[in-house]
PDB file of C-alpha atoms in Angstrom:
ATOM      1  CA  MET A 141     -29.471 -45.150   2.315  1.00 46.00           C
ATOM      2  CA  LYS A 142     -28.415 -43.969   5.760  1.00 43.00           C
ATOM      3  CA  LYS A 143     -25.543 -42.223   4.298  1.00 41.00           C
ATOM      4  CA  LEU A 144     -27.691 -40.147   1.858  1.00 37.00           C
ATOM      5  CA  PHE A 145     -29.773 -39.218   4.596  1.00 38.00           C
ATOM      6  CA  TYR A 146     -27.041 -37.777   6.682  1.00 37.00           C
ATOM      7  CA  PHE A 147     -25.418 -36.340   3.646  1.00 37.00           C
ATOM      8  CA  THR A 148     -28.746 -34.411   3.058  1.00 39.00           C
ATOM      9  CA  ILE A 149     -29.183 -33.193   6.705  1.00 40.00           C
ATOM     10  CA  LEU A 150     -25.355 -32.220   6.892  1.00 37.00           C
ATOM     11  CA  PHE A 151     -25.881 -30.210   3.320  1.00 39.00           C
ATOM     12  CA  SER A 152     -28.874 -28.386   4.414  1.00 40.00           C
ATOM     13  CA  LEU A 153     -27.414 -27.259   7.442  1.00 38.00           C
ATOM     14  CA  PHE A 154     -24.381 -25.843   5.712  1.00 41.00           C
ATOM     15  CA  SER A 155     -26.177 -24.396   2.471  1.00 44.00           C
ATOM     16  CA  CYS A 156     -26.520 -20.923   1.941  1.00 49.00           C
ATOM     17  CA  ASN A 157     -30.042 -19.176   2.441  1.00 55.00           C
ATOM     18  CA  ASN A 158     -30.040 -15.935   0.546  1.00 68.00           C
ATOM     19  CA  ASP A 159     -33.448 -14.979   1.660  1.00 76.00           C
ATOM     20  CA  ASP A 160     -31.992 -12.628   4.408  1.00 82.00           C
ATOM     21  CA  LEU A 161     -29.261 -11.184   2.037  1.00 84.00           C
ATOM     22  CA  LEU A 162     -32.068 -10.524  -0.706  1.00 85.00           C
ATOM     23  CA  GLU A 163     -34.420  -8.841   1.892  1.00 87.00           C
ATOM     24  CA  PHE A 164     -31.253  -6.802   3.154  1.00 90.00           C
ATOM     25  CA  TYR A 165     -30.563  -5.398  -0.394  1.00 90.00           C
ATOM     26  CA  THR A 166     -34.272  -4.736  -0.981  1.00 89.00           C
ATOM     27  CA  SER A 167     -34.916  -3.044   2.252  1.00 91.00           C
ATOM     28  CA  ASN A 168     -32.031  -0.394   2.236  1.00 93.00           C
ATOM     29  CA  ASN A 169     -31.770   3.121   0.931  1.00 93.00           C
ATOM     30  CA  ARG A 170     -32.200   3.535  -2.912  1.00 96.00           C
ATOM     31  CA  SER A 171     -31.818   7.366  -3.831  1.00 96.00           C
ATOM     32  CA  GLN A 172     -34.359   8.778  -6.201  1.00 96.00           C
ATOM     33  CA  GLU A 173     -31.548  10.814  -8.031  1.00 97.00           C
ATOM     34  CA  LEU A 174     -30.315   7.594  -9.439  1.00 98.00           C
ATOM     35  CA  PHE A 175     -33.685   6.253 -10.678  1.00 97.00           C
ATOM     36  CA  GLY A 176     -33.945   6.293 -14.283  1.00 96.00           C
ATOM     37  CA  LYS A 177     -32.190   5.261 -17.343  1.00 95.00           C
ATOM     38  CA  TRP A 178     -28.614   6.274 -17.998  1.00 96.00           C
ATOM     39  CA  LYS A 179     -26.614   6.191 -21.293  1.00 93.00           C
ATOM     40  CA  PRO A 180     -22.752   6.418 -21.453  1.00 92.00           C
ATOM     41  CA  ILE A 181     -20.959   9.194 -23.022  1.00 91.00           C
ATOM     42  CA  GLY A 182     -17.640   8.931 -24.556  1.00 82.00           C
ATOM     43  CA  LYS A 183     -15.989   6.427 -26.881  1.00 71.00           C
ATOM     44  CA  TYR A 184     -16.834   2.809 -25.902  1.00 69.00           C
ATOM     45  CA  ASP A 185     -16.303  -0.475 -27.649  1.00 71.00           C
ATOM     46  CA  GLN A 186     -19.554  -1.600 -26.288  1.00 74.00           C
ATOM     47  CA  ILE A 187     -22.204   0.523 -24.820  1.00 83.00           C
ATOM     48  CA  ILE A 188     -23.872  -0.424 -21.622  1.00 89.00           C
ATOM     49  CA  TYR A 189     -26.878   1.160 -20.474  1.00 93.00           C
ATOM     50  CA  LEU A 190     -27.858   1.389 -16.942  1.00 95.00           C
ATOM     51  CA  GLN A 191     -31.150   1.664 -15.051  1.00 95.00           C
ATOM     52  CA  PHE A 192     -32.064   2.164 -11.694  1.00 97.00           C
ATOM     53  CA  ASN A 193     -35.722   1.589 -10.492  1.00 95.00           C
ATOM     54  CA  GLU A 194     -37.382   1.185  -7.109  1.00 94.00           C
ATOM     55  CA  LYS A 195     -36.560  -2.694  -7.218  1.00 88.00           C
ATOM     56  CA  GLU A 196     -33.642  -3.242  -9.590  1.00 94.00           C
ATOM     57  CA  PHE A 197     -30.526  -2.117 -10.936  1.00 95.00           C
ATOM     58  CA  ILE A 198     -30.538  -3.363 -14.708  1.00 95.00           C
ATOM     59  CA  THR A 199     -27.574  -3.436 -17.177  1.00 93.00           C
ATOM     60  CA  THR A 200     -28.145  -3.701 -20.860  1.00 93.00           C
ATOM     61  CA  ALA A 201     -25.911  -3.943 -23.914  1.00 90.00           C
ATOM     62  CA  GLY A 202     -27.930  -1.682 -26.186  1.00 80.00           C
ATOM     63  CA  LYS A 203     -31.506  -0.755 -26.271  1.00 73.00           C
ATOM     64  CA  ASP A 204     -32.609  -3.926 -27.872  1.00 82.00           C
ATOM     65  CA  ASP A 205     -30.759  -6.333 -25.438  1.00 88.00           C
ATOM     66  CA  LEU A 206     -32.973  -9.358 -24.878  1.00 90.00           C
ATOM     67  CA  HIS A 207     -31.169 -10.550 -21.718  1.00 91.00           C
ATOM     68  CA  PRO A 208     -30.386  -7.597 -19.393  1.00 92.00           C
ATOM     69  CA  SER A 209     -28.447  -8.372 -16.200  1.00 91.00           C
ATOM     70  CA  LYS A 210     -30.781  -7.684 -13.217  1.00 92.00           C
ATOM     71  CA  TYR A 211     -29.485  -6.902  -9.815  1.00 92.00           C
ATOM     72  CA  LEU A 212     -30.971  -5.929  -6.376  1.00 93.00           C
ATOM     73  CA  TRP A 213     -29.353  -2.584  -5.179  1.00 95.00           C
ATOM     74  CA  TYR A 214     -29.082  -0.052  -2.468  1.00 96.00           C
ATOM     75  CA  ASN A 215     -26.641   2.707  -2.120  1.00 96.00           C
ATOM     76  CA  ASP A 216     -25.046   5.150   0.385  1.00 96.00           C
ATOM     77  CA  GLU A 217     -23.526   8.418  -0.120  1.00 95.00           C
ATOM     78  CA  TYR A 218     -20.404   7.132  -2.228  1.00 95.00           C
ATOM     79  CA  LYS A 219     -21.345   3.702  -3.314  1.00 96.00           C
ATOM     80  CA  VAL A 220     -24.047   1.514  -5.191  1.00 96.00           C
ATOM     81  CA  TYR A 221     -23.972  -2.132  -3.808  1.00 95.00           C
ATOM     82  CA  TYR A 222     -25.732  -4.637  -5.836  1.00 93.00           C
ATOM     83  CA  ILE A 223     -26.278  -8.486  -5.997  1.00 90.00           C
ATOM     84  CA  ARG A 224     -27.737 -10.727  -8.718  1.00 85.00           C
ATOM     85  CA  ASN A 225     -31.713 -10.816  -8.352  1.00 76.00           C
ATOM     86  CA  GLY A 226     -31.855 -14.478  -7.630  1.00 66.00           C
ATOM     87  CA  LYS A 227     -31.008 -17.393  -5.297  1.00 58.00           C
ATOM     88  CA  GLY A 228     -28.021 -19.558  -5.090  1.00 54.00           C
ATOM     89  CA  SER A 229     -23.995 -19.153  -5.522  1.00 45.00           C
ATOM     90  CA  LYS A 230     -24.635 -16.163  -7.988  1.00 55.00           C
ATOM     91  CA  ASN A 231     -24.804 -14.051  -4.999  1.00 62.00           C
ATOM     92  CA  ALA A 232     -21.470 -15.147  -3.525  1.00 63.00           C
ATOM     93  CA  SER A 233     -20.031 -11.893  -5.277  1.00 70.00           C
ATOM     94  CA  ARG A 234     -21.566  -8.622  -3.782  1.00 80.00           C
ATOM     95  CA  PRO A 235     -19.776  -5.914  -5.798  1.00 88.00           C
ATOM     96  CA  SER A 236     -19.958  -2.142  -5.264  1.00 93.00           C
ATOM     97  CA  ASN A 237     -18.987   0.786  -7.343  1.00 94.00           C
ATOM     98  CA  TYR A 238     -18.318   4.476  -6.351  1.00 96.00           C
ATOM     99  CA  TYR A 239     -20.414   6.970  -7.798  1.00 97.00           C
ATOM    100  CA  THR A 240     -21.051  10.664  -7.978  1.00 97.00           C
ATOM    101  CA  LEU A 241     -23.696  12.865  -9.419  1.00 97.00           C
ATOM    102  CA  ASN A 242     -23.546  16.431 -10.670  1.00 97.00           C
ATOM    103  CA  THR A 243     -25.488  19.129  -8.916  1.00 96.00           C
ATOM    104  CA  SER A 244     -28.381  18.638 -11.420  1.00 96.00           C
ATOM    105  CA  ASN A 245     -28.478  15.047 -11.134  1.00 96.00           C
ATOM    106  CA  ASP A 246     -28.405  14.485 -14.883  1.00 96.00           C
ATOM    107  CA  THR A 247     -24.672  13.122 -15.176  1.00 97.00           C
ATOM    108  CA  LEU A 248     -23.474  10.089 -13.266  1.00 97.00           C
ATOM    109  CA  LYS A 249     -20.074   8.979 -12.898  1.00 96.00           C
ATOM    110  CA  MET A 250     -19.228   5.432 -11.737  1.00 95.00           C
ATOM    111  CA  SER A 251     -16.010   3.651 -11.136  1.00 93.00           C
ATOM    112  CA  PHE A 252     -15.936   0.127 -12.146  1.00 80.00           C
ATOM    113  CA  GLY A 253     -12.590  -0.563 -10.580  1.00 81.00           C
ATOM    114  CA  GLY A 254      -8.970   0.155 -11.588  1.00 83.00           C
ATOM    115  CA  GLY A 255      -9.365   4.147 -10.926  1.00 85.00           C
ATOM    116  CA  ILE A 256     -11.248   4.093 -14.279  1.00 87.00           C
ATOM    117  CA  TRP A 257     -14.759   6.358 -14.307  1.00 92.00           C
ATOM    118  CA  ASP A 258     -17.245   6.067 -16.763  1.00 92.00           C
ATOM    119  CA  THR A 259     -19.684   8.982 -17.387  1.00 94.00           C
ATOM    120  CA  TYR A 260     -23.485   8.475 -18.026  1.00 95.00           C
ATOM    121  CA  VAL A 261     -26.316  10.926 -18.861  1.00 96.00           C
ATOM    122  CA  LYS A 262     -29.770  10.506 -17.916  1.00 96.00           C
ATOM    123  CA  ILE A 263     -32.288   9.539 -20.602  1.00 93.00           C
ATOM    124  CA  TYR A 264     -35.494  11.424 -20.645  1.00 87.00           C
ATOM    125  CA  ASP A 265     -38.074   9.452 -22.584  1.00 72.00           C
TER     126      ASP A 265
END
């Protein structure tokens, strides 16, 4: 029993508390030019829609996707940074993607690695 008690204390000292990390992502800049829904253009095997709002970056595999991926996000002039919207080891990875917007802010290009850029157009409902 004593070993279990010490193990529990040791684990709690070294376990990761993501509350600060989640707060960091929610309190940083989110450019309004990115807000909205984005549809990819071009030929793709699987169409992934993007949506940016004040709180989350959401990706869906089609308009009727019942299990969208949700992320907390912020951006700077060149990159969008995001983490899973949740606690635990899911936030060990903190990806970022380069992006550019055209002058009218209705076309978004994002690089998901490997020098490949995907192009999205804003969807106006």
